[in-house]
Every structure is written in structure tokens, then in C-alpha cells.
Amino acid sequence: MADAPENNGGADQFVPDGEGVAEPKARWYIVHTYSGYEQRVEQTIKEMMRTGQDNGAIKEVVVPTEKVIELVKGAKKTSMRKFYPGYIMVRMVMNDLSWHLVQSIPRVTGFVGGKNRPTPMRDSEAERILAMMVSRQEQPRPKFHFERGDEVRVIDGPFGGFNGVVEDVNYDKGKLRVEVSIFGRQTPVELDFVQVTKG
């Protein structure tokens, strides 16, 4: 998975139950799940936290998501999209109990970084993903990522049904300039992201 969050070495974070004087620092770990079951696993972990099954070792669980906008039947629709399908982030103190609790959840395939010694995420990487989540909740993005030269199909507005090529992208305004062939002439038109689809 090319875009998955990176991990650092840190196998020394695994603390057997009852050992050590001070409580170890909670770190972010990446848990691999079956794709499509991220929210179900998140809810199971939250229930374990609520009922105290984790003895306070699990501090937080997050499914990294962003708001996206698309056009459905002529109306703008906002939905949530996962950054990393099949992965969730869990901030926890890694010990025997917390490791076994998370590993035993149905549809969890394991921790990233090793079968018996999960590797924590770098703090900077976890902070970057969490900050990205906040910014993308406040400012929804288009469902598709557009680049100059992409072929698109207009699905809404007076140019609906026409094909064109992206000439310019303005992510701040959510606009595209697309060259559309009308009566054999290339005509530049400005469209909202939600008015086009790739291909």
C-alpha cells in the first residue's frame, strides 16, 4: 500500500503486563482490517474501552476519513471516504492484554509492523494524518482528483453529455477549465468539480 502511513522502529514499546514502574506512553499503531469493516472494528474497540476490558490501555481509535462531494441525480451529495481502506489507527499502550484484545476482534487481520511486535507510527506521521482529517472535514474535497490533461465527461449543466480535456484545476474554488468540443470547435468552459466525472 503505497500511501499507507509509515511506521518507525519501536518494538521496544511492547510492555509485558505488570512490568515496569511508570505507565508507558500510549503510541499510535496501525491495525489492518477487512476492507469495509473499519467502522465495525472501531465500534468494537470503543465498546471495549467503554466497558474497561482494556484496563485503560487503549486511549483512542480513528478511521481516517475525509468529506467528499459528488453529484448524484443532479444534487450535490456529501459523503465520507476513507484515506486508507482496510486500516484504522489506534492510540494505545502496547501490552499483552491490549495486543490480544485488538488481535481477537473479528475482521482484524493484525497490526502493521510485525506479527508479534507491532511497530508504532512516528508521532509526526500520526499528527499529519489527524490534521489532514480535520482540514478535510471543514473543507470537503471532490470525490475525484483532477489533473491537467485528464479526460472528463460533463454530467451536469448545459454541457451535460459532452467529453472534454482538463486545461486548468483550481482546488481552492473547486473549479475546472475544460476544453469541450462543440460543433467541431474546442471551447473552454468553467465547471464545478461535481459537474464532471473522469473518463
XYZ file of N, CA and C in Angstrom:
597
model
N 0.860 -1.171 0.000
C 0.000 0.000 0.000
C 0.897 1.220 0.000
N 0.983 1.896 -1.107
C 1.931 2.989 -1.298
C 1.651 4.175 -0.402
N 0.383 4.513 -0.164
C 0.057 5.718 0.591
C -0.196 5.455 2.065
N -0.005 4.226 2.531
C -0.295 3.910 3.927
C 0.649 4.681 4.834
N 0.192 5.005 6.042
C 1.054 5.703 6.981
C 2.319 4.901 7.250
N 3.413 5.599 7.470
C 4.678 4.937 7.727
C 4.811 4.636 9.209
N 5.653 3.652 9.524
C 5.951 3.288 10.897
C 7.431 3.489 11.133
N 7.797 3.610 12.392
C 9.213 3.634 12.711
C 9.530 2.386 13.511
N 10.809 2.152 13.734
C 11.161 1.050 14.611
C 10.622 1.367 15.980
N 10.462 0.427 16.823
C 9.879 0.760 18.111
C 9.327 -0.468 18.766
N 9.919 -1.614 18.427
C 9.443 -2.845 19.020
C 9.612 -2.804 20.531
N 10.478 -1.910 21.020
C 10.689 -1.795 22.459
C 9.473 -1.209 23.173
N 8.441 -0.775 22.430
C 7.234 -0.231 23.040
C 6.349 -1.324 23.631
N 6.582 -2.590 23.258
C 5.761 -3.696 23.749
C 6.128 -3.942 25.202
N 5.161 -3.809 26.115
C 5.423 -3.924 27.544
C 4.616 -5.080 28.106
N 5.274 -6.149 28.584
C 4.514 -7.243 29.182
C 3.719 -6.739 30.378
N 2.551 -7.345 30.625
C 1.696 -6.930 31.738
C 2.455 -6.994 33.058
N 2.268 -5.953 33.857
C 2.803 -5.932 35.205
C 4.267 -5.548 35.292
N 4.941 -5.322 34.188
C 6.353 -4.970 34.236
C 6.532 -3.469 34.080
N 7.606 -2.962 34.641
C 7.896 -1.528 34.509
C 7.257 -0.744 35.631
N 7.882 0.343 36.026
C 7.402 1.145 37.138
C 6.393 2.187 36.673
N 6.759 2.998 35.703
C 5.869 4.052 35.216
C 5.039 3.525 34.046
N 3.839 4.092 33.907
C 2.998 3.677 32.783
C 3.643 4.135 31.483
N 3.807 3.206 30.539
C 4.411 3.592 29.262
C 3.514 4.551 28.493
N 4.143 5.278 27.593
C 3.423 6.250 26.768
C 2.543 5.524 25.752
N 1.330 6.029 25.583
C 0.448 5.498 24.541
C 0.976 5.967 23.192
N 1.027 5.061 22.229
C 1.514 5.370 20.885
C 0.435 5.006 19.871
N 0.527 5.591 18.690
C -0.394 5.262 17.604
C 0.116 4.026 16.867
N -0.796 3.077 16.638
C -0.497 1.868 15.873
C -1.502 1.756 14.735
N -1.091 1.089 13.676
C -1.981 0.862 12.540
C -2.469 -0.576 12.609
N -3.788 -0.732 12.539
C -4.407 -2.056 12.581
C -5.009 -2.334 11.210
N -4.705 -3.506 10.669
C -5.248 -3.905 9.367
C -6.555 -4.661 9.591
N -7.596 -4.262 8.852
C -8.908 -4.903 8.944
C -9.348 -5.338 7.553
N -10.393 -6.141 7.505
C -11.007 -6.407 6.209
C -11.551 -5.080 5.700
N -11.362 -4.819 4.424
C -11.872 -3.582 3.837
C -13.393 -3.561 3.930
N -13.932 -2.426 4.358
C -15.374 -2.289 4.527
C -15.838 -2.538 5.951
N -14.952 -3.021 6.811
C -15.317 -3.313 8.201
C -14.614 -2.387 9.188
N -14.037 -1.304 8.696
C -13.282 -0.398 9.560
C -14.152 0.183 10.676
N -15.361 0.653 10.344
C -16.234 1.253 11.359
C -16.696 0.209 12.379
N -16.951 -0.998 11.927
C -17.382 -2.050 12.850
C -16.272 -2.373 13.851
N -15.036 -2.458 13.367
C -13.899 -2.707 14.257
C -13.720 -1.520 15.207
N -13.859 -0.299 14.685
C -13.758 0.901 15.527
C -14.789 0.854 16.656
N -16.023 0.515 16.337
C -17.075 0.450 17.356
C -16.785 -0.635 18.393
N -16.253 -1.767 17.955
C -15.906 -2.843 18.890
C -14.829 -2.377 19.861
N -13.812 -1.688 19.352
C -12.745 -1.186 20.223
C -13.296 -0.143 21.192
N -14.159 0.748 20.711
C -14.760 1.751 21.602
C -15.597 1.089 22.692
N -16.283 0.016 22.356
C -17.071 -0.710 23.362
C -16.146 -1.353 24.396
N -15.017 -1.893 23.961
C -14.033 -2.451 24.899
C -13.507 -1.365 25.836
N -13.283 -0.170 25.296
C -12.819 0.948 26.115
C -13.897 1.348 27.122
N -15.143 1.430 26.643
C -16.252 1.860 27.495
C -16.472 0.889 28.656
N -16.340 -0.405 28.388
C -16.593 -1.413 29.419
C -15.359 -1.727 30.259
N -14.206 -1.142 29.905
C -13.000 -1.341 30.694
C -12.269 -2.644 30.430
N -12.615 -3.353 29.376
C -11.943 -4.622 29.071
C -10.453 -4.428 28.816
N -10.080 -3.232 28.389
C -8.685 -2.945 28.030
C -7.859 -2.448 29.211
N -8.468 -2.332 30.394
C -7.796 -1.798 31.585
C -7.168 -0.427 31.328
N -7.795 0.358 30.464
C -7.323 1.710 30.188
C -6.153 1.806 29.227
N -5.744 0.699 28.629
C -4.578 0.714 27.734
C -4.893 1.355 26.390
N -6.130 1.232 25.925
C -6.498 1.816 24.633
C -7.062 3.205 24.893
N -6.468 4.203 24.271
C -6.837 5.597 24.528
C -7.753 6.189 23.466
N -7.568 5.781 22.198
C -8.302 6.411 21.103
C -8.258 5.495 19.888
N -9.321 5.549 19.091
C -9.355 4.795 17.839
C -9.941 5.693 16.757
N -9.341 5.669 15.565
C -9.741 6.563 14.483
C -9.735 5.804 13.164
N -10.793 6.009 12.383
C -10.799 5.576 10.985
C -10.519 6.843 10.178
N -9.320 6.975 9.596
C -9.002 8.199 8.849
C -9.926 8.386 7.641
N -10.734 9.454 7.691
C -11.704 9.724 6.628
C -11.674 11.195 6.244
N -12.281 11.489 5.104
C -12.441 12.862 4.643
C -13.824 13.008 4.030
N -14.329 14.255 4.038
C -15.593 14.555 3.365
C -15.309 14.757 1.891
N -16.149 14.147 1.049
C -16.030 14.361 -0.390
C -17.392 14.757 -0.944
N -17.360 15.516 -2.032
C -18.591 15.975 -2.676
C -18.682 15.325 -4.047
N -19.884 14.854 -4.390
C -20.126 14.328 -5.726
C -21.534 14.720 -6.147
N -21.806 14.601 -7.414
C -23.124 14.922 -7.946
C -23.887 13.619 -8.139
N -25.035 13.494 -7.471
C -25.873 12.305 -7.591
C -27.267 12.750 -7.998
N -27.696 12.310 -9.171
C -29.022 12.656 -9.697
C -29.270 14.163 -9.661
N -28.256 14.918 -10.062
C -28.405 16.363 -10.172
C -28.225 17.137 -8.881
N -27.981 16.455 -7.768
C -27.822 17.148 -6.488
C -26.437 16.860 -5.909
N -25.852 17.890 -5.264
C -24.573 17.686 -4.595
C -24.798 16.808 -3.374
N -23.970 15.781 -3.243
C -24.072 14.871 -2.103
C -22.714 14.824 -1.418
N -22.728 14.974 -0.101
C -21.503 14.875 0.676
C -21.455 13.495 1.303
N -20.316 12.837 1.173
C -20.156 11.522 1.788
C -18.762 11.443 2.401
N -18.518 10.378 3.141
C -17.224 10.176 3.780
C -16.442 9.131 2.990
N -15.146 9.393 2.806
C -14.276 8.446 2.116
C -13.076 8.160 3.015
N -12.696 6.904 3.085
C -11.554 6.501 3.904
C -10.253 6.844 3.185
N -9.280 7.389 3.934
C -7.952 7.645 3.369
C -7.275 6.330 3.015
N -7.365 5.370 3.935
C -6.661 4.100 3.809
C -7.638 2.949 4.045
N -8.385 2.544 3.020
C -9.336 1.438 3.211
C -8.623 0.203 3.763
N -9.236 -0.403 4.772
C -8.659 -1.592 5.384
C -7.705 -1.306 6.525
N -7.581 -0.038 6.923
C -6.668 0.319 8.010
C -7.346 1.292 8.968
N -7.076 1.123 10.263
C -7.520 2.080 11.269
C -6.315 2.423 12.145
N -6.421 3.521 12.875
C -5.360 3.943 13.784
C -5.858 3.790 15.216
N -5.013 3.201 16.072
C -5.366 3.008 17.475
C -4.231 3.562 18.326
N -4.576 4.485 19.237
C -3.576 5.015 20.186
C -3.712 4.208 21.461
N -2.639 3.514 21.824
C -2.730 2.589 22.952
C -1.362 2.350 23.575
N -1.408 1.870 24.808
C -0.213 1.363 25.462
C -0.137 -0.103 25.052
N 0.927 -0.476 24.384
C 1.049 -1.837 23.881
C 1.497 -2.758 25.012
N 0.617 -3.673 25.395
C 0.954 -4.708 26.362
C 0.254 -5.997 25.931
N 0.466 -7.070 26.671
C -0.124 -8.367 26.286
C -1.637 -8.274 26.148
N -2.306 -7.651 27.121
C -3.769 -7.570 27.110
C -4.272 -6.760 25.919
N -3.732 -5.556 25.736
C -4.225 -4.709 24.643
C -3.941 -5.350 23.288
N -2.786 -5.974 23.133
C -2.445 -6.645 21.877
C -3.442 -7.763 21.581
N -3.695 -8.624 22.585
C -4.625 -9.749 22.388
C -6.052 -9.274 22.161
N -6.475 -8.228 22.868
C -7.837 -7.715 22.668
C -8.054 -7.262 21.229
N -7.142 -6.464 20.713
C -7.296 -5.961 19.343
C -7.163 -7.098 18.336
N -6.180 -7.975 18.537
C -5.978 -9.104 17.615
C -7.192 -10.028 17.546
N -7.935 -10.135 18.655
C -9.051 -11.094 18.709
C -10.354 -10.546 18.128
N -10.377 -9.288 17.725
C -11.599 -8.696 17.169
C -11.868 -9.312 15.797
N -13.108 -9.755 15.567
C -13.430 -10.295 14.239
C -13.119 -9.273 13.147
N -12.565 -9.770 12.061
C -12.222 -8.993 10.863
C -10.991 -8.104 11.036
N -10.231 -8.332 12.106
C -8.915 -7.707 12.249
C -7.899 -8.743 11.797
N -7.020 -8.352 10.878
C -6.012 -9.298 10.401
C -4.675 -9.114 11.103
N -4.501 -8.019 11.830
C -3.281 -7.831 12.599
C -2.812 -6.389 12.608
N -1.704 -6.199 13.293
C -1.067 -4.885 13.361
C -0.064 -4.761 12.224
N 0.164 -3.551 11.777
C 1.206 -3.306 10.792
C 2.532 -3.269 11.542
N 3.533 -3.919 10.985
C 4.862 -3.844 11.577
C 5.372 -5.141 12.143
N 4.597 -6.166 12.153
C 5.086 -7.442 12.651
C 4.005 -8.207 13.360
N 4.071 -9.512 13.235
C 3.032 -10.360 13.808
C 3.026 -10.285 15.333
N 4.208 -10.354 15.946
C 4.274 -10.372 17.404
C 4.784 -9.073 18.013
N 5.357 -8.208 17.197
C 5.908 -6.948 17.694
C 5.440 -5.800 16.812
N 4.241 -5.285 17.041
C 3.746 -4.163 16.227
C 4.666 -2.954 16.342
N 4.770 -2.219 15.264
C 5.619 -1.033 15.218
C 4.744 0.209 15.333
N 5.035 1.094 16.298
C 4.227 2.316 16.406
C 4.513 3.274 15.258
N 3.533 4.122 14.971
C 3.721 5.166 13.968
C 4.632 6.242 14.543
N 5.304 6.962 13.665
C 6.023 8.152 14.113
C 4.985 9.167 14.564
N 5.268 9.899 15.617
C 4.333 10.915 16.112
C 4.006 11.932 15.026
N 5.016 12.330 14.255
C 4.791 13.330 13.207
C 3.833 12.801 12.138
N 3.922 11.522 11.812
C 3.034 10.931 10.801
C 1.596 10.871 11.321
N 1.422 10.469 12.576
C 0.081 10.420 13.167
C -0.522 11.825 13.228
N 0.271 12.806 13.644
C -0.224 14.187 13.721
C -0.619 14.713 12.345
N 0.159 14.369 11.316
C -0.138 14.813 9.945
C -1.477 14.240 9.470
N -1.714 12.966 9.721
C -2.969 12.336 9.289
C -4.150 12.924 10.053
N -4.002 13.117 11.362
C -5.092 13.689 12.162
C -5.395 15.124 11.722
N -4.364 15.914 11.439
C -4.572 17.291 10.967
C -5.244 17.296 9.599
N -4.861 16.362 8.746
C -5.461 16.259 7.415
C -6.950 15.919 7.541
N -7.288 15.052 8.498
C -8.700 14.705 8.720
C -9.506 15.936 9.106
N -8.971 16.741 10.019
C -9.682 17.937 10.482
C -9.883 18.912 9.333
N -8.823 19.171 8.566
C -8.945 20.147 7.476
C -9.901 19.662 6.396
N -9.949 18.372 6.154
C -10.822 17.853 5.098
C -12.256 17.646 5.568
N -12.502 17.747 6.870
C -13.880 17.750 7.363
C -14.470 19.140 7.173
N -13.617 20.161 7.380
C -14.077 21.546 7.278
C -14.256 21.972 5.824
N -13.410 21.491 4.944
C -13.477 21.857 3.522
C -13.542 20.579 2.697
N -14.767 20.128 2.356
C -14.900 18.889 1.579
C -14.187 18.989 0.235
N -13.668 17.856 -0.206
C -12.953 17.777 -1.472
C -13.827 17.064 -2.498
N -13.508 17.238 -3.776
C -14.247 16.483 -4.788
C -13.913 15.001 -4.662
N -14.845 14.156 -5.062
C -14.622 12.719 -4.961
C -13.456 12.279 -5.837
N -13.279 12.942 -6.983
C -12.199 12.584 -7.893
C -11.100 13.633 -7.840
N -9.885 13.203 -8.059
C -8.732 14.102 -8.138
C -8.487 14.402 -9.612
N -8.439 15.667 -9.970
C -8.268 16.056 -11.368
C -6.898 16.672 -11.596
N -6.351 16.388 -12.775
C -5.084 16.974 -13.189
C -5.211 17.466 -14.619
N -4.373 18.405 -14.969
C -4.352 18.914 -16.339
C -4.109 17.747 -17.300
N -4.903 17.703 -18.373
C -4.770 16.640 -19.366
C -5.717 15.470 -19.158
N -6.396 15.409 -17.991
C -7.362 14.329 -17.741
C -8.543 14.443 -18.698
N -8.998 13.304 -19.200
C -10.218 13.287 -19.997
C -11.397 13.155 -19.042
N -12.409 14.010 -19.226
C -13.575 14.009 -18.345
C -14.853 14.005 -19.176
N -15.930 13.619 -18.516
C -17.260 13.663 -19.126
C -18.104 14.604 -18.283
N -18.748 15.572 -18.918
C -19.614 16.518 -18.212
C -20.929 15.794 -17.923
N -21.346 15.799 -16.649
C -22.560 15.071 -16.258
C -23.687 15.982 -15.806
N -23.435 17.302 -15.759
C -24.465 18.217 -15.285
C -24.299 19.571 -15.974
N -25.405 20.270 -16.105
C -25.372 21.612 -16.680
C -25.615 21.601 -18.179
N -25.479 22.764 -18.813
C -25.787 22.883 -20.240
C -24.860 22.056 -21.132
N -23.690 21.663 -20.622
C -22.760 20.873 -21.429
C -22.813 19.388 -21.069
N -23.840 18.979 -20.315
C -24.007 17.582 -19.922
C -23.967 16.660 -21.129
N -23.193 15.580 -21.015
C -23.071 14.618 -22.101
C -21.847 14.838 -22.972
N -21.231 16.020 -22.880
C -20.035 16.302 -23.674
C -18.796 15.745 -22.973
N -17.796 15.387 -23.769
C -16.491 14.986 -23.252
C -15.529 16.141 -23.435
N -14.503 16.180 -22.600
C -13.521 17.244 -22.722
C -12.215 16.876 -22.062
N -11.280 17.812 -22.109
C -9.957 17.630 -21.517
C -9.715 18.765 -20.525
N -9.249 18.412 -19.329
C -8.979 19.403 -18.285
C -7.782 20.259 -18.700
N -7.986 21.567 -18.709
C -6.923 22.520 -19.040
C -6.356 23.192 -17.800
N -7.188 23.366 -16.764
C -6.735 24.043 -15.555
C -7.565 23.543 -14.378
N -6.939 23.461 -13.202
C -7.607 22.991 -11.985
C -7.423 24.037 -10.897
N -8.520 24.454 -10.251
C -8.457 25.390 -9.133
C -9.106 24.712 -7.929
N -8.271 24.077 -7.098
C -8.793 23.342 -5.945
C -9.395 24.276 -4.905
N -8.868 25.491 -4.787
C -9.406 26.431 -3.799
C -10.861 26.773 -4.085
N -11.199 26.939 -5.350
C -12.574 27.291 -5.727
C -13.403 26.083 -6.132
N -12.759 24.914 -6.288
C -13.486 23.724 -6.715
C -13.932 23.807 -8.168
N -13.094 24.438 -9.000
C -13.454 24.670 -10.409
C -12.419 24.052 -11.346
N -12.908 23.702 -12.539
C -12.068 23.201 -13.621
C -12.304 24.044 -14.862
N -11.253 24.233 -15.666
C -11.463 24.762 -17.007
C -11.269 23.575 -17.942
N -12.315 23.273 -18.695
C -12.325 22.097 -19.556
C -12.513 22.540 -21.000
N -11.714 21.989 -21.907
C -11.877 22.215 -23.344
C -12.888 21.187 -23.844
N -14.051 21.663 -24.274
C -15.121 20.800 -24.763
C -15.267 21.025 -26.264
N -15.445 19.943 -27.021
C -15.632 20.056 -28.470
C -17.115 20.260 -28.764
N -17.459 21.468 -29.230
C -18.845 21.805 -29.567
C -18.876 22.181 -31.047
N -19.638 21.430 -31.826
C -19.739 21.643 -33.276
C -18.357 21.681 -33.934
N -17.466 20.802 -33.474
C -16.147 20.704 -34.081
C -15.145 21.735 -33.607
N -15.543 22.620 -32.702
C -14.627 23.649 -32.175
C -14.339 23.376 -30.706
N -13.082 23.542 -30.322
C -12.705 23.409 -28.919
C -13.123 24.683 -28.190
N -13.948 24.514 -27.175
C -14.467 25.654 -26.426
C -14.126 25.487 -24.948
N -13.443 26.465 -24.328
C -13.158 26.354 -22.895
C -14.403 26.703 -22.079
N -14.715 25.853 -21.106
C -15.837 26.122 -20.202
C -15.357 25.921 -18.770
N -15.912 26.720 -17.859
C -15.582 26.578 -16.447
C -16.682 25.771 -15.783
N -16.282 24.724 -15.067
C -17.235 23.814 -14.434
C -16.831 23.555 -12.992
N -17.841 23.259 -12.155
C -17.571 22.798 -10.792
C -17.069 21.360 -10.857
N -16.266 20.968 -9.878
C -15.777 19.589 -9.818
C -16.927 18.587 -9.900
N -18.047 18.914 -9.235
C -19.149 17.952 -9.163
C -19.901 17.822 -10.480
N -19.592 18.662 -11.457
C -20.279 18.595 -12.746
C -19.609 17.647 -13.728
N -18.463 17.082 -13.349
C -17.747 16.187 -14.259
C -17.353 14.896 -13.553
N -17.086 13.894 -14.359
C -16.553 12.634 -13.851
C -15.412 12.222 -14.764
N -14.478 11.454 -14.243
C -13.340 11.040 -15.067
C -13.782 10.059 -16.134
N -13.078 10.137 -17.287
C -13.286 9.165 -18.359
C -14.409 9.516 -19.237
